[in-house]
GROMACS .gro file of C-alpha atoms in nm:
model
  177
    1MET     CA    1  14.318   5.176   8.821
    2TYR     CA    2  14.634   5.001   8.933
    3LYS     CA    3  14.651   4.822   8.600
    4ILE     CA    4  14.647   5.139   8.402
    5LEU     CA    5  14.918   5.332   8.600
    6PRO     CA    6  15.218   5.166   8.451
    7LEU     CA    7  15.062   5.235   8.098
    8LEU     CA    8  15.011   5.590   8.177
    9VAL     CA    9  15.358   5.636   8.299
   10THR     CA   10  15.486   5.484   7.972
   11VAL     CA   11  15.256   5.707   7.763
   12CYS     CA   12  15.395   6.019   7.948
   13SER     CA   13  15.771   5.913   7.906
   14PHE     CA   14  15.682   5.820   7.530
   15SER     CA   15  15.549   6.162   7.471
   16THR     CA   16  15.850   6.326   7.613
   17PHE     CA   17  16.091   6.117   7.425
   18ALA     CA   18  15.897   6.182   7.103
   19GLN     CA   19  15.901   6.554   7.155
   20GLU     CA   20  16.301   6.567   7.175
   21THR     CA   21  16.318   6.574   6.810
   22ASN     CA   22  16.214   6.880   6.619
   23ASP     CA   23  16.104   6.754   6.290
   24LYS     CA   24  15.760   6.615   6.274
   25TYR     CA   25  15.446   6.600   6.056
   26GLN     CA   26  15.092   6.540   6.128
   27ASP     CA   27  14.838   6.300   5.981
   28VAL     CA   28  14.478   6.421   6.019
   29TYR     CA   29  14.223   6.161   5.913
   30ILE     CA   30  13.873   6.037   5.903
   31ALA     CA   31  13.786   5.676   5.894
   32ALA     CA   32  13.485   5.434   5.879
   33GLY     CA   33  13.488   5.083   6.009
   34TYR     CA   34  13.302   4.763   6.093
   35SER     CA   35  13.375   4.544   6.391
   36SER     CA   36  13.267   4.224   6.550
   37HIS     CA   37  13.138   4.338   6.888
   38GLU     CA   38  13.100   4.150   7.216
   39LEU     CA   39  12.943   4.238   7.551
   40SER     CA   40  12.901   3.986   7.814
   41ASP     CA   41  12.969   3.696   7.577
   42LYS     CA   42  12.704   3.807   7.341
   43THR     CA   43  12.820   3.912   6.999
   44GLY     CA   44  12.689   4.155   6.749
   45ASP     CA   45  12.807   4.417   6.490
   46ALA     CA   46  12.916   4.767   6.521
   47PHE     CA   47  12.955   5.034   6.265
   48GLU     CA   48  13.226   5.300   6.356
   49GLY     CA   49  13.322   5.661   6.255
   50TYR     CA   50  13.665   5.802   6.352
   51PHE     CA   51  13.823   6.161   6.342
   52GLY     CA   52  14.187   6.171   6.461
   53ALA     CA   53  14.540   6.311   6.420
   54ARG     CA   54  14.877   6.162   6.473
   55ASN     CA   55  15.204   6.338   6.522
   56ILE     CA   56  15.486   6.151   6.362
   57TYR     CA   57  15.829   6.237   6.470
   58GLU     CA   58  16.168   6.225   6.298
   59ASN     CA   59  16.231   5.880   6.471
   60SER     CA   60  15.908   5.739   6.320
   61PHE     CA   61  15.738   5.724   6.665
   62PHE     CA   62  15.392   5.875   6.680
   63VAL     CA   63  15.143   5.983   6.937
   64GLY     CA   64  14.782   6.095   6.854
   65GLY     CA   65  14.439   6.149   6.951
   66GLU     CA   66  14.108   6.034   6.808
   67LEU     CA   67  13.732   6.053   6.865
   68GLU     CA   68  13.534   5.729   6.782
   69GLY     CA   69  13.162   5.666   6.755
   70GLN     CA   70  12.996   5.325   6.722
   71ILE     CA   71  12.637   5.234   6.629
   72ILE     CA   72  12.591   4.891   6.791
   73GLN     CA   73  12.350   4.608   6.676
   74ASN     CA   74  12.369   4.330   6.932
   75SER     CA   75  12.039   4.129   6.921
   76SER     CA   76  12.167   3.828   7.092
   77LEU     CA   77  12.230   4.045   7.417
   78GLN     CA   78  11.883   4.187   7.377
   79ASP     CA   79  11.728   3.836   7.335
   80SER     CA   80  11.923   3.704   7.642
   81ILE     CA   81  11.900   3.960   7.912
   82GLY     CA   82  11.668   4.231   7.752
   83LEU     CA   83  11.955   4.488   7.722
   84LYS     CA   84  11.963   4.685   7.390
   85GLU     CA   85  12.305   4.852   7.320
   86LYS     CA   86  12.257   5.169   7.119
   87TYR     CA   87  12.599   5.352   7.073
   88ALA     CA   88  12.943   5.389   7.224
   89LEU     CA   89  13.160   5.703   7.223
   90SER     CA   90  13.531   5.684   7.290
   91ALA     CA   91  13.834   5.919   7.306
   92ASN     CA   92  14.158   5.733   7.218
   93ILE     CA   93  14.528   5.794   7.232
   94PRO     CA   94  14.724   5.582   6.972
   95LEU     CA   95  15.096   5.530   7.055
   96GLY     CA   96  15.322   5.358   6.808
   97LYS     CA   97  15.590   5.351   6.544
   98ARG     CA   98  15.575   5.391   6.168
   99PHE     CA   99  15.760   5.145   5.955
  100GLU     CA  100  15.854   5.257   5.589
  101LEU     CA  101  15.789   4.951   5.368
  102SER     CA  102  15.837   5.158   5.040
  103GLU     CA  103  15.851   5.505   4.921
  104SER     CA  104  15.467   5.538   4.921
  105ILE     CA  105  15.359   5.255   5.169
  106ASP     CA  106  15.407   5.271   5.540
  107LEU     CA  107  15.293   5.037   5.830
  108ASP     CA  108  15.174   5.180   6.170
  109ALA     CA  109  15.195   4.950   6.467
  110TYR     CA  110  15.047   5.084   6.786
  111GLY     CA  111  14.887   5.048   7.125
  112LEU     CA  112  14.584   5.241   7.221
  113ILE     CA  113  14.456   5.359   7.553
  114GLY     CA  114  14.129   5.579   7.604
  115TYR     CA  115  13.806   5.604   7.781
  116SER     CA  116  13.480   5.485   7.644
  117MET     CA  117  13.102   5.543   7.721
  118LEU     CA  118  12.832   5.278   7.623
  119LYS     CA  119  12.463   5.391   7.584
  120THR     CA  120  12.203   5.107   7.660
  121ASP     CA  121  11.827   5.081   7.693
  122PRO     CA  122  11.745   5.043   7.979
  123SER     CA  123  12.039   5.266   8.104
  124MET     CA  124  12.318   5.098   8.299
  125ASP     CA  125  12.446   5.410   8.486
  126ASP     CA  126  12.712   5.221   8.700
  127THR     CA  127  12.851   5.011   8.402
  128SER     CA  128  12.844   5.238   8.099
  129TYR     CA  129  13.182   5.400   8.140
  130GLY     CA  130  13.535   5.245   8.149
  131PHE     CA  131  13.894   5.239   8.030
  132LYS     CA  132  13.984   5.126   7.681
  133TYR     CA  133  14.285   4.959   7.560
  134GLY     CA  134  14.404   4.762   7.260
  135VAL     CA  135  14.655   4.704   6.976
  136GLY     CA  136  14.622   4.767   6.603
  137ALA     CA  137  14.807   4.798   6.266
  138ASP     CA  138  14.749   5.022   5.983
  139LEU     CA  139  14.878   5.006   5.622
  140ASN     CA  140  14.917   5.360   5.488
  141MET     CA  141  14.917   5.454   5.131
  142THR     CA  142  14.957   5.823   5.006
  143ASP     CA  143  14.609   5.961   5.109
  144TRP     CA  144  14.436   5.640   5.217
  145PHE     CA  145  14.497   5.376   5.494
  146ILE     CA  146  14.331   5.028   5.594
  147GLY     CA  147  14.366   4.905   5.940
  148ILE     CA  148  14.273   4.639   6.192
  149ARG     CA  149  14.259   4.670   6.564
  150TYR     CA  150  14.151   4.469   6.857
  151THR     CA  151  14.016   4.677   7.171
  152GLU     CA  152  13.854   4.596   7.505
  153VAL     CA  153  13.669   4.827   7.737
  154ASP     CA  154  13.686   4.744   8.111
  155LEU     CA  155  13.348   4.829   8.217
  156HIS     CA  156  13.239   4.791   8.590
  157SER     CA  157  13.040   4.483   8.723
  158ASP     CA  158  13.260   4.246   8.541
  159LEU     CA  159  13.141   4.340   8.194
  160ASP     CA  160  13.386   4.378   7.921
  161GLN     CA  161  13.326   4.512   7.574
  162LYS     CA  162  13.547   4.371   7.306
  163ASP     CA  163  13.589   4.461   6.943
  164ILE     CA  164  13.776   4.343   6.645
  165SER     CA  165  13.760   4.628   6.382
  166LEU     CA  166  13.839   4.684   6.025
  167LEU     CA  167  13.891   5.035   5.917
  168VAL     CA  168  13.922   5.227   5.600
  169GLY     CA  169  14.033   5.592   5.635
  170TYR     CA  170  14.134   5.902   5.422
  171LYS     CA  171  14.409   6.144   5.523
  172LEU     CA  172  14.292   6.494   5.516
  173ASN     CA  173  14.654   6.635   5.477
  174SER     CA  174  14.623   6.623   5.107
  175LEU     CA  175  14.333   6.864   5.109
  176PHE     CA  176  14.554   7.132   5.273
  177LYS     CA  177  14.870   7.115   5.057
   0.00000   0.00000   0.00000
């Protein structure tokens, strides 16, 4: 918890700073992704789905929220210790800055904090929840974006979940114009 406290203070102050400007707009998006997934040094694959929104302020800083679901296939973990990963659910808060590269292309660079739940068979009640953190970058076109991110989940009992994800997403804003 003491590792997260400075990050939470930064998040709160960032949100206050971002809200000082009045002009903002919002990107609402859905995305799908594939990741190289690792738990307890055993690697596998994960297929992901995202639904989220980002409030982008006049100064190009943004803060958002997203829900993430992963379906995990990690046969090396099952073969080594008999633990089958089924899925993971997360709630994430991306914080970052949008850089305009051209009139129709932007780059989002961000940090990410959240909380994640991992479902396994047999169940690991004491190790299946933890804080999530990471970094990412998205290349935004008019309605679409592609991105890459690295995340870790600090599970109890010295287990860490690590993912390197490739995302492709669609901004729903154009549907409501």
